[in-house]
Coordinates of C-alpha atoms in Angstrom, one line a residue:
M83 CA -21.1 -108.4 40.5
K84 CA -22.3 -107.4 37.2
L85 CA -21.2 -104.0 35.5
P86 CA -22.4 -102.7 32.7
M87 CA -20.3 -102.6 29.4
F88 CA -20.3 -101.0 26.1
V89 CA -18.2 -100.7 22.9
V90 CA -18.1 -97.6 21.3
D91 CA -16.7 -96.6 17.8
A92 CA -15.6 -92.6 18.7
F93 CA -14.6 -90.1 15.6
T94 CA -17.2 -92.1 13.1
S95 CA -21.0 -92.7 12.7
E96 CA -20.5 -95.9 11.1
A97 CA -19.7 -99.3 12.9
F98 CA -16.5 -100.6 13.0
R99 CA -14.7 -97.6 11.6
G100 CA -13.2 -94.8 14.2
N101 CA -11.6 -95.7 17.3
P102 CA -13.0 -98.6 19.2
A103 CA -13.0 -99.1 23.1
A104 CA -14.8 -100.5 25.9
V105 CA -16.6 -98.3 28.5
C106 CA -17.7 -99.4 31.9
L107 CA -20.1 -97.8 34.2
L108 CA -19.2 -98.1 38.1
E109 CA -21.2 -97.9 41.2
N110 CA -18.0 -97.6 43.2
E111 CA -14.5 -98.0 42.5
L112 CA -12.2 -100.4 41.2
D113 CA -8.9 -101.3 42.6
D114 CA -6.3 -100.8 40.0
D115 CA -5.2 -104.5 39.5
M116 CA -9.1 -105.1 38.8
R117 CA -9.5 -102.6 36.1
Q118 CA -6.3 -103.6 34.6
K119 CA -7.8 -107.2 34.4
I120 CA -11.1 -105.7 32.5
A121 CA -9.0 -104.1 29.9
R122 CA -7.0 -107.0 29.1
E123 CA -10.1 -109.0 29.0
M124 CA -12.1 -106.4 26.4
N125 CA -8.8 -106.8 24.5
H126 CA -9.3 -103.1 22.9
S127 CA -6.8 -100.7 22.9
E128 CA -8.3 -98.6 26.0
T129 CA -10.8 -99.3 28.0
A130 CA -12.8 -96.4 29.8
F131 CA -14.2 -96.7 33.4
I132 CA -16.8 -93.7 34.4
Q133 CA -18.0 -93.9 38.1
K134 CA -19.8 -92.0 40.8
L135 CA -17.4 -89.2 42.2
H136 CA -19.8 -89.6 45.8
P137 CA -22.1 -92.5 46.5
T138 CA -25.0 -90.5 46.9
D139 CA -24.6 -89.4 42.9
S140 CA -27.1 -90.7 40.6
F141 CA -26.1 -91.3 37.3
T142 CA -29.3 -89.6 35.9
Q143 CA -28.4 -86.5 37.5
T144 CA -24.8 -86.1 38.2
E145 CA -22.8 -83.6 36.0
D146 CA -19.5 -84.9 37.2
L147 CA -18.2 -88.6 36.9
G148 CA -14.7 -90.0 37.3
L149 CA -13.0 -91.1 34.3
R150 CA -9.9 -93.8 34.5
T151 CA -8.6 -95.5 31.3
N152 CA -6.8 -98.4 31.1
R153 CA -5.5 -100.1 28.1
A154 CA -4.5 -103.9 28.0
S155 CA -1.0 -104.6 28.0
P156 CA 1.2 -104.0 24.9
P157 CA 2.6 -106.2 22.6
L158 CA 6.2 -105.0 23.1
V159 CA 5.5 -106.0 27.2
P160 CA 6.5 -109.4 27.9
K161 CA 4.4 -109.7 31.2
P162 CA 1.0 -108.2 31.8
I163 CA 1.8 -104.5 33.7
F164 CA -0.4 -102.0 35.1
I165 CA -1.0 -99.1 32.3
E166 CA -3.2 -96.3 32.7
V167 CA -3.7 -93.6 30.3
P168 CA -3.4 -89.9 31.4
L169 CA -5.6 -88.3 28.8
G170 CA -9.0 -89.4 28.4
G171 CA -10.5 -87.5 25.9
K172 CA -12.0 -89.7 23.5
H173 CA -13.4 -91.7 26.1
S174 CA -15.1 -88.6 28.0
M175 CA -16.5 -88.2 24.1
R176 CA -17.9 -91.8 24.5
G177 CA -18.4 -91.5 28.0
C178 CA -21.0 -88.6 27.4
Q179 CA -22.6 -90.9 24.8
E180 CA -23.0 -93.8 26.6
H181 CA -24.1 -92.1 29.9
K182 CA -27.3 -90.3 28.1
E183 CA -28.0 -93.7 26.2
I184 CA -28.2 -95.5 29.2
G185 CA -28.7 -93.0 32.2
E186 CA -31.1 -90.6 30.4
N187 CA -28.9 -88.0 31.9
M188 CA -30.5 -84.8 29.7
N189 CA -27.6 -82.5 31.6
P190 CA -25.5 -80.2 28.6
T191 CA -22.4 -80.5 29.4
L192 CA -20.9 -83.5 31.6
T193 CA -17.6 -83.1 33.5
F194 CA -15.0 -86.1 33.6
V195 CA -12.4 -86.1 36.4
T196 CA -9.2 -87.4 35.2
L197 CA -5.6 -87.9 35.8
S198 CA -5.3 -85.0 33.8
G199 CA -7.4 -82.8 35.2
E200 CA -11.2 -82.0 34.4
L201 CA -12.0 -82.8 30.9
K202 CA -16.0 -81.7 29.6
A203 CA -18.0 -83.1 27.1
R204 CA -21.4 -82.0 25.5
Q205 CA -24.0 -82.4 22.8
A206 CA -24.2 -80.5 19.8
E207 CA -26.1 -81.1 16.5
D208 CA -23.3 -82.4 14.8
G209 CA -21.8 -84.9 17.4
I210 CA -20.3 -84.7 20.7
I211 CA -17.8 -82.2 21.4
M212 CA -14.4 -82.6 23.7
D213 CA -13.2 -79.7 25.8
L214 CA -9.4 -80.6 25.6
P215 CA -6.3 -78.6 26.9
H216 CA -4.5 -76.7 24.3
C217 CA -1.2 -78.2 23.6
P218 CA 1.0 -75.9 21.7
T219 CA 4.3 -77.1 19.9
H220 CA 7.6 -75.4 19.4
H221 CA 10.0 -75.9 16.0
K222 CA 12.5 -78.8 16.6
D223 CA 15.8 -78.9 14.8
V224 CA 15.4 -82.2 12.5
K225 CA 18.9 -82.9 13.1
E226 CA 17.8 -83.8 16.5
V227 CA 15.2 -86.7 15.2
Q228 CA 16.8 -87.3 11.9
D229 CA 17.6 -91.0 12.6
L230 CA 13.9 -91.4 14.0
I231 CA 12.6 -90.0 10.8
K232 CA 14.6 -92.0 8.6
L233 CA 13.5 -94.8 9.6
A234 CA 9.5 -93.6 9.7
L235 CA 9.7 -92.4 6.2
D236 CA 13.1 -93.2 4.5
N237 CA 13.5 -90.9 1.5
V238 CA 10.1 -88.7 2.0
L239 CA 10.7 -85.1 1.9
V240 CA 9.7 -83.4 5.3
Q241 CA 8.7 -80.0 5.5
D242 CA 8.7 -78.8 8.7
V243 CA 9.3 -80.8 12.2
H244 CA 7.5 -79.7 15.7
Y245 CA 7.5 -81.3 19.2
S246 CA 4.9 -80.8 21.8
P247 CA 6.7 -81.0 25.1
D248 CA 2.9 -81.4 27.2
T249 CA 2.3 -84.7 25.4
K250 CA 5.9 -85.8 24.3
F251 CA 4.5 -86.1 20.7
L252 CA 6.5 -85.5 17.6
L253 CA 4.8 -83.7 14.7
V254 CA 6.4 -84.4 11.3
R255 CA 4.9 -82.7 8.6
I256 CA 5.5 -83.8 4.9
E257 CA 5.8 -81.9 1.9
D258 CA 2.5 -81.0 0.6
S259 CA 2.8 -82.5 -2.6
Y260 CA 2.3 -85.8 -1.2
G261 CA -0.9 -85.8 -0.2
R262 CA -3.7 -87.7 1.5
S263 CA -3.3 -91.3 -0.5
F264 CA 0.0 -91.7 0.0
L265 CA 0.1 -90.9 3.7
E266 CA -2.5 -93.5 3.8
N267 CA -0.5 -96.1 1.6
L268 CA 2.7 -95.5 3.7
E269 CA 4.1 -98.7 5.4
V270 CA 6.1 -97.7 8.9
N271 CA 7.7 -100.1 11.1
A272 CA 6.6 -98.7 14.0
R273 CA 7.9 -101.4 16.5
D274 CA 11.4 -100.3 15.5
L275 CA 10.9 -96.8 16.4
T276 CA 11.9 -97.7 20.2
K277 CA 15.1 -99.1 19.1
I278 CA 15.9 -95.3 17.5
E279 CA 14.4 -93.3 20.4
N280 CA 14.8 -94.7 24.0
T281 CA 15.4 -91.3 25.8
G282 CA 12.0 -90.8 26.6
K283 CA 11.6 -87.6 25.1
V284 CA 9.2 -89.0 22.3
Q285 CA 6.2 -90.7 23.3
G286 CA 4.0 -90.6 20.0
L287 CA 5.0 -89.8 16.5
M288 CA 2.3 -88.0 14.0
L289 CA 2.6 -87.8 10.8
T290 CA 0.6 -85.1 8.8
V291 CA -0.2 -83.5 5.6
K292 CA -1.6 -80.5 4.2
G293 CA -5.2 -81.4 3.1
E294 CA -7.3 -79.8 0.4
G295 CA -9.0 -77.6 2.6
G296 CA -12.4 -75.9 1.4
G297 CA -13.2 -75.3 -2.2
K298 CA -16.6 -76.2 -4.1
T299 CA -16.8 -79.6 -1.8
Q300 CA -15.8 -79.5 1.9
G301 CA -12.3 -81.5 2.1
Y302 CA -10.3 -81.6 5.1
D303 CA -7.5 -79.0 6.1
F304 CA -4.8 -81.8 7.2
Y305 CA -4.6 -85.7 7.2
S306 CA -2.3 -87.3 9.9
R307 CA -1.4 -90.9 11.5
F308 CA -0.3 -91.4 14.6
F309 CA 2.3 -94.2 16.1
A310 CA 2.9 -94.5 19.9
P311 CA 5.1 -98.2 20.4
W312 CA 6.4 -95.9 23.2
L313 CA 3.2 -96.7 24.8
G314 CA 2.6 -100.1 23.5
V315 CA 0.4 -98.7 20.6
M316 CA 1.8 -99.7 17.1
E317 CA -0.8 -97.3 15.5
D318 CA -4.0 -95.6 16.8
P319 CA -7.1 -95.6 14.9
V320 CA -8.4 -92.0 15.6
T321 CA -6.8 -89.8 18.4
G322 CA -8.4 -86.9 20.5
S323 CA -5.2 -86.0 22.5
A324 CA -3.0 -86.0 19.1
H325 CA -5.5 -83.4 17.7
A326 CA -5.0 -81.1 20.1
V327 CA -1.4 -80.9 19.1
L328 CA -2.2 -81.0 15.6
G329 CA -4.8 -78.3 15.7
S330 CA -2.5 -76.2 17.6
Y331 CA 0.1 -76.7 15.2
W332 CA -2.4 -76.4 11.7
S333 CA -4.0 -73.5 13.1
Q334 CA -1.0 -71.4 13.1
Q335 CA 0.3 -72.7 9.5
L336 CA -3.2 -72.2 8.2
G337 CA -4.6 -69.1 9.7
K338 CA -7.9 -70.2 10.8
K339 CA -9.4 -71.2 14.3
E340 CA -11.9 -73.7 12.9
I341 CA -10.4 -76.9 11.3
R342 CA -11.6 -80.6 9.7
A343 CA -9.4 -83.0 10.2
F344 CA -9.1 -86.8 8.8
Q345 CA -6.9 -89.4 10.6
C346 CA -6.3 -91.8 7.7
S347 CA -5.4 -95.3 10.1
P348 CA -6.7 -98.4 8.2
R349 CA -10.0 -97.5 10.3
G350 CA -9.9 -93.8 9.9
G351 CA -12.0 -91.5 11.2
G352 CA -12.8 -87.6 11.0
M353 CA -13.6 -84.4 13.3
K354 CA -13.9 -80.6 13.7
I355 CA -11.6 -78.7 15.7
S356 CA -12.0 -75.5 17.1
L357 CA -9.4 -73.3 19.0
Q358 CA -10.8 -71.1 21.5
D359 CA -9.8 -67.7 23.0
S360 CA -9.4 -69.4 26.4
G361 CA -6.9 -71.5 25.3
R362 CA -8.9 -74.6 25.0
V363 CA -9.5 -76.8 21.9
D364 CA -13.1 -78.0 21.3
I365 CA -13.0 -81.6 18.9
T366 CA -16.4 -82.4 17.8
G367 CA -17.1 -86.1 16.5
Q368 CA -19.4 -88.6 16.1
T369 CA -19.8 -91.9 17.8
A370 CA -21.2 -95.3 16.8
F371 CA -22.5 -97.7 19.1
V372 CA -22.0 -101.0 18.7
L373 CA -22.6 -103.4 21.6
E374 CA -24.3 -103.4 25.1
G375 CA -24.2 -106.2 27.6
N376 CA -22.9 -106.9 31.3
L377 CA -19.5 -108.1 32.4
T378 CA -19.8 -110.8 35.3
I379 CA -16.8 -110.3 37.7

């Protein structure tokens, strides 16, 4: 059996930047073990499986698709295990791009049924818009996580700490004076974070700093980096789900609903975040299509 496979870089218009992942189109559902084997074979941080919800559906006409996302076994795990990602927002972006590229589906919006509920993606002039759940944060007493912050940042000044119970992501805002270049060059020992925090309450660490905002040249409102060794990801290149949390926080801090963000990992990638009155978050990003082929199983 041959399965159409693609590699797409999300949140960028340039190849080899942004967040790379494999995308597989399925006529019929694969069992968990086979999907995990494919994810390990592709060897990307995540592999998205887009499938028909009903046998009579057509990739060229349907508006609703199934989306399951697997990642290769993380380096912290001594033997291969089944790992499925609950929130596949960035893959709805890739799926929207690839589905139109291959199937010529001209529906303005595609709905992806995932473990986290329905995620929608639609085409726009400046990229693809993902409709994600709003993930509010609340203030976190720094004393409760001071050891974790100390390991990640050493003596860097921290301005604010928030926590998202929906995602179990911890948001640490670095003092505004540090800026983008400091965050980009910061060395974080992500592997040891799991030794400090092993209660299961934290699944991801977001380090963020205020950006330059508007002005004569359009800048970014905030910058971030994302570490999730608890999920087997030392540092994620660009993370859509994290920005559903970051967007909520920075919208309140900046008093605006339209925000430009950049995740300054080594690959790097940018996006536009729009907070909707409905309680949803629109994240707009571009994609770069870099590989197309078939997987034989």
